[in-house]
Amino acid sequence: MMTSTPSASSAPSALPTQTQQWVLASRPKGMPTAENFRLETVDLPELADGQILVSNTVATVDPYMRGRMNDVKSYIPPFQIDQPLTGGAVGTVVASKSEKFAVGDAVRHSFGWQTHAVVNADEATPVDLNLAPAHAYLGILGLTGLTAYAGLTAVGEMKEGDTVFVSGAAGAVGSAVGQIAKHLGAARVIGSAGSDEKVARLLELGFDAAFNYHDGPVADSLADAAPNGIDFYFDNVGGEHLEAAIGAMNDFGRAALCGAISQYNATERPAGPKNLVLAIGKCLTLRGFVLGHYLHLAQEFQATIAPLVVSGEIKYDVTTRHGIENMPAAFLELFSGGNTGKMVVEF
C-alpha cells in the first residue's frame, strides 16, 4: 500500500543548490539546550548515478535521538560534532539520476533535520500521499507503528485476554500500542500520561482506563486501574513506571522494554527498579528490544494494521511545529510533555 506511481513531471528549471541543516554543535550534559545545535547553510553535492535530490516537507523528532547526542557505543552510531543530525523525513523528488524514482515522487528517508537532501535511491522508500498524509509515514504507518506492533507480538508475545499496561501512552508509540493491543484481543488496556487532557484523549482512543502519573505514586494509580494485576507491560518510560509494573504483574507476566525517557537526561545513575527480585518468583519475562532486529515484520504489520489506520479504525495524533529553525525546540518539547502523539516539523 506504500507505493507511488512514477510521475511524468519534468525537472524544474532552477534546482536548489544549497540546503539548511542542523548540526551537533556540542554534546549535552543532562537536558540538551539550544546551544547544542547549530543551523548551517551548505552547498549541495552534485547528484551521482543512483541518487535523488529530495525537498523535505516534513521531518520527525524522536526521544531516541537524545541517546545519539552522547558519545557512547549503542545500537545506533552517535551523532558527530559539527556533522548533520539525521532522522526520518518525507519529501518530494526534485531531481533524479535513478531509474527507481522520477521527479515528483514522494519518498521517505532518514536524512531529516535539513531542507534538502541527496539520497541514494536504495535508501529511500516510496509513499502514497493519496492514502495518507506525509506525517503518517513517519508515525503510525512507519517505524512508530511497526515498533508498537513488534513490541506487542514478537517481543512481548501478547496473548488474547491479556491485561495490558502502557507507559507514555499518549506518545506516538504508546497510543499505537494501546489501540493495536485492543485489536489483537487484549481484555483490558491501561495507559499512563502526563496531563488530564492526555488521559481524556486515551479514553477517546479506546483505552479502558488511564491515569495522570503526576497525581500520585504510579504503583497506587496502577493498582486502582488494574485491581487484578497486569499480564503485559509496554515500557516507554522506565524508572518508577517499570517498578510499578513489576509489582503489578501476574505470574508469567511479560514486558517489552522499548524506552526509558524518564532517564535519558539523568546526570546521576538511576537506582533501577528496587523490586526486580519479584521477577524470579513471578516467573516474569522482561525483554528489551530495538526495532532494527524486527524489520522483517514490516510486511506483516502493513497487512494487519495499516488497513485499520487507513480506514480510521486505528487513530493517531500529530503535534506539528513549523519551520526548519524550530526543529531543536520541537525536539526538546518531547522531554517536557509538549507532544500528543507524533511530533513532526513541517518545512
JSON list of C-alpha atoms in Angstrom, two decimals, residues 18-102:
[
{"chain": "A", "resi": 18, "resn": "GLN", "atom": "CA", "xyz": [22.04, 24.71, -1.07]},
{"chain": "A", "resi": 19, "resn": "THR", "atom": "CA", "xyz": [20.40, 23.17, 1.99]},
{"chain": "A", "resi": 20, "resn": "GLN", "atom": "CA", "xyz": [19.83, 24.38, 5.53]},
{"chain": "A", "resi": 21, "resn": "GLN", "atom": "CA", "xyz": [20.84, 21.72, 8.01]},
{"chain": "A", "resi": 22, "resn": "TRP", "atom": "CA", "xyz": [21.18, 21.31, 11.74]},
{"chain": "A", "resi": 23, "resn": "VAL", "atom": "CA", "xyz": [24.49, 20.01, 13.08]},
{"chain": "A", "resi": 24, "resn": "LEU", "atom": "CA", "xyz": [25.52, 18.91, 16.56]},
{"chain": "A", "resi": 25, "resn": "ALA", "atom": "CA", "xyz": [27.44, 21.88, 17.98]},
{"chain": "A", "resi": 26, "resn": "SER", "atom": "CA", "xyz": [28.30, 20.25, 21.33]},
{"chain": "A", "resi": 27, "resn": "ARG", "atom": "CA", "xyz": [27.35, 17.27, 23.44]},
{"chain": "A", "resi": 28, "resn": "PRO", "atom": "CA", "xyz": [24.81, 17.96, 26.21]},
{"chain": "A", "resi": 29, "resn": "LYS", "atom": "CA", "xyz": [25.22, 17.24, 29.88]},
{"chain": "A", "resi": 30, "resn": "GLY", "atom": "CA", "xyz": [21.78, 16.43, 31.19]},
{"chain": "A", "resi": 31, "resn": "MET", "atom": "CA", "xyz": [18.94, 18.14, 29.37]},
{"chain": "A", "resi": 32, "resn": "PRO", "atom": "CA", "xyz": [20.02, 19.45, 25.94]},
{"chain": "A", "resi": 33, "resn": "THR", "atom": "CA", "xyz": [19.79, 23.16, 25.25]},
{"chain": "A", "resi": 34, "resn": "ALA", "atom": "CA", "xyz": [19.64, 25.28, 22.10]},
{"chain": "A", "resi": 35, "resn": "GLU", "atom": "CA", "xyz": [23.41, 25.78, 22.35]},
{"chain": "A", "resi": 36, "resn": "ASN", "atom": "CA", "xyz": [23.96, 22.11, 21.47]},
{"chain": "A", "resi": 37, "resn": "PHE", "atom": "CA", "xyz": [22.60, 22.73, 17.96]},
{"chain": "A", "resi": 38, "resn": "ARG", "atom": "CA", "xyz": [23.75, 24.94, 15.07]},
{"chain": "A", "resi": 39, "resn": "LEU", "atom": "CA", "xyz": [21.89, 25.76, 11.84]},
{"chain": "A", "resi": 40, "resn": "GLU", "atom": "CA", "xyz": [24.11, 25.94, 8.76]},
{"chain": "A", "resi": 41, "resn": "THR", "atom": "CA", "xyz": [23.60, 26.64, 5.07]},
{"chain": "A", "resi": 42, "resn": "VAL", "atom": "CA", "xyz": [25.81, 24.45, 2.88]},
{"chain": "A", "resi": 43, "resn": "ASP", "atom": "CA", "xyz": [26.17, 23.66, -0.80]},
{"chain": "A", "resi": 44, "resn": "LEU", "atom": "CA", "xyz": [24.54, 20.51, -2.09]},
{"chain": "A", "resi": 45, "resn": "PRO", "atom": "CA", "xyz": [26.79, 17.99, -3.86]},
{"chain": "A", "resi": 46, "resn": "GLU", "atom": "CA", "xyz": [26.22, 17.06, -7.48]},
{"chain": "A", "resi": 47, "resn": "LEU", "atom": "CA", "xyz": [23.97, 14.07, -7.97]},
{"chain": "A", "resi": 48, "resn": "ALA", "atom": "CA", "xyz": [25.76, 10.83, -8.76]},
{"chain": "A", "resi": 49, "resn": "ASP", "atom": "CA", "xyz": [24.23, 7.95, -10.66]},
{"chain": "A", "resi": 50, "resn": "GLY", "atom": "CA", "xyz": [21.65, 6.19, -8.49]},
{"chain": "A", "resi": 51, "resn": "GLN", "atom": "CA", "xyz": [20.92, 9.25, -6.36]},
{"chain": "A", "resi": 52, "resn": "ILE", "atom": "CA", "xyz": [17.95, 11.58, -5.96]},
{"chain": "A", "resi": 53, "resn": "LEU", "atom": "CA", "xyz": [17.56, 15.11, -4.64]},
{"chain": "A", "resi": 54, "resn": "VAL", "atom": "CA", "xyz": [14.68, 15.40, -2.19]},
{"chain": "A", "resi": 55, "resn": "SER", "atom": "CA", "xyz": [12.98, 18.58, -1.00]},
{"chain": "A", "resi": 56, "resn": "ASN", "atom": "CA", "xyz": [11.87, 17.66, 2.52]},
{"chain": "A", "resi": 57, "resn": "THR", "atom": "CA", "xyz": [8.36, 18.68, 3.53]},
{"chain": "A", "resi": 58, "resn": "VAL", "atom": "CA", "xyz": [8.10, 17.11, 7.00]},
{"chain": "A", "resi": 59, "resn": "ALA", "atom": "CA", "xyz": [10.61, 15.60, 9.43]},
{"chain": "A", "resi": 60, "resn": "THR", "atom": "CA", "xyz": [10.32, 13.78, 12.72]},
{"chain": "A", "resi": 61, "resn": "VAL", "atom": "CA", "xyz": [11.98, 14.31, 16.08]},
{"chain": "A", "resi": 62, "resn": "ASP", "atom": "CA", "xyz": [12.08, 11.33, 18.44]},
{"chain": "A", "resi": 63, "resn": "PRO", "atom": "CA", "xyz": [13.25, 10.60, 22.00]},
{"chain": "A", "resi": 64, "resn": "TYR", "atom": "CA", "xyz": [15.86, 8.05, 20.86]},
{"chain": "A", "resi": 65, "resn": "MET", "atom": "CA", "xyz": [17.79, 10.91, 19.26]},
{"chain": "A", "resi": 66, "resn": "ARG", "atom": "CA", "xyz": [18.81, 12.06, 22.74]},
{"chain": "A", "resi": 67, "resn": "GLY", "atom": "CA", "xyz": [20.97, 8.96, 23.15]},
{"chain": "A", "resi": 68, "resn": "ARG", "atom": "CA", "xyz": [22.70, 9.66, 19.85]},
{"chain": "A", "resi": 69, "resn": "MET", "atom": "CA", "xyz": [23.87, 13.01, 21.21]},
{"chain": "A", "resi": 70, "resn": "ASN", "atom": "CA", "xyz": [26.14, 11.14, 23.66]},
{"chain": "A", "resi": 71, "resn": "ASP", "atom": "CA", "xyz": [29.48, 9.76, 22.52]},
{"chain": "A", "resi": 72, "resn": "VAL", "atom": "CA", "xyz": [28.79, 6.22, 23.65]},
{"chain": "A", "resi": 73, "resn": "LYS", "atom": "CA", "xyz": [28.56, 2.89, 21.88]},
{"chain": "A", "resi": 74, "resn": "SER", "atom": "CA", "xyz": [24.96, 1.86, 21.32]},
{"chain": "A", "resi": 75, "resn": "TYR", "atom": "CA", "xyz": [22.71, 0.06, 18.89]},
{"chain": "A", "resi": 76, "resn": "ILE", "atom": "CA", "xyz": [22.93, 3.08, 16.57]},
{"chain": "A", "resi": 77, "resn": "PRO", "atom": "CA", "xyz": [26.02, 5.26, 15.97]},
{"chain": "A", "resi": 78, "resn": "PRO", "atom": "CA", "xyz": [26.17, 8.57, 17.84]},
{"chain": "A", "resi": 79, "resn": "PHE", "atom": "CA", "xyz": [25.83, 11.92, 16.14]},
{"chain": "A", "resi": 80, "resn": "GLN", "atom": "CA", "xyz": [29.20, 13.53, 15.48]},
{"chain": "A", "resi": 81, "resn": "ILE", "atom": "CA", "xyz": [30.23, 17.05, 16.46]},
{"chain": "A", "resi": 82, "resn": "ASP", "atom": "CA", "xyz": [29.89, 19.52, 13.56]},
{"chain": "A", "resi": 83, "resn": "GLN", "atom": "CA", "xyz": [28.14, 16.89, 11.45]},
{"chain": "A", "resi": 84, "resn": "PRO", "atom": "CA", "xyz": [24.47, 16.90, 10.33]},
{"chain": "A", "resi": 85, "resn": "LEU", "atom": "CA", "xyz": [21.81, 15.36, 12.54]},
{"chain": "A", "resi": 86, "resn": "THR", "atom": "CA", "xyz": [19.65, 12.72, 10.89]},
{"chain": "A", "resi": 87, "resn": "GLY", "atom": "CA", "xyz": [16.16, 11.32, 11.31]},
{"chain": "A", "resi": 88, "resn": "GLY", "atom": "CA", "xyz": [13.07, 10.34, 9.37]},
{"chain": "A", "resi": 89, "resn": "ALA", "atom": "CA", "xyz": [11.67, 12.68, 6.74]},
{"chain": "A", "resi": 90, "resn": "VAL", "atom": "CA", "xyz": [9.22, 12.68, 3.85]},
{"chain": "A", "resi": 91, "resn": "GLY", "atom": "CA", "xyz": [9.72, 14.85, 0.81]},
{"chain": "A", "resi": 92, "resn": "THR", "atom": "CA", "xyz": [9.38, 15.22, -2.94]},
{"chain": "A", "resi": 93, "resn": "VAL", "atom": "CA", "xyz": [11.96, 14.19, -5.52]},
{"chain": "A", "resi": 94, "resn": "VAL", "atom": "CA", "xyz": [13.07, 17.31, -7.39]},
{"chain": "A", "resi": 95, "resn": "ALA", "atom": "CA", "xyz": [15.91, 15.73, -9.39]},
{"chain": "A", "resi": 96, "resn": "SER", "atom": "CA", "xyz": [16.76, 12.12, -10.13]},
{"chain": "A", "resi": 97, "resn": "LYS", "atom": "CA", "xyz": [19.60, 10.08, -11.53]},
{"chain": "A", "resi": 98, "resn": "SER", "atom": "CA", "xyz": [17.86, 6.84, -10.60]},
{"chain": "A", "resi": 99, "resn": "GLU", "atom": "CA", "xyz": [15.53, 4.65, -12.63]},
{"chain": "A", "resi": 100, "resn": "LYS", "atom": "CA", "xyz": [13.69, 3.85, -9.39]},
{"chain": "A", "resi": 101, "resn": "PHE", "atom": "CA", "xyz": [12.33, 7.38, -8.82]},
{"chain": "A", "resi": 102, "resn": "ALA", "atom": "CA", "xyz": [11.04, 10.17, -11.04]}
]
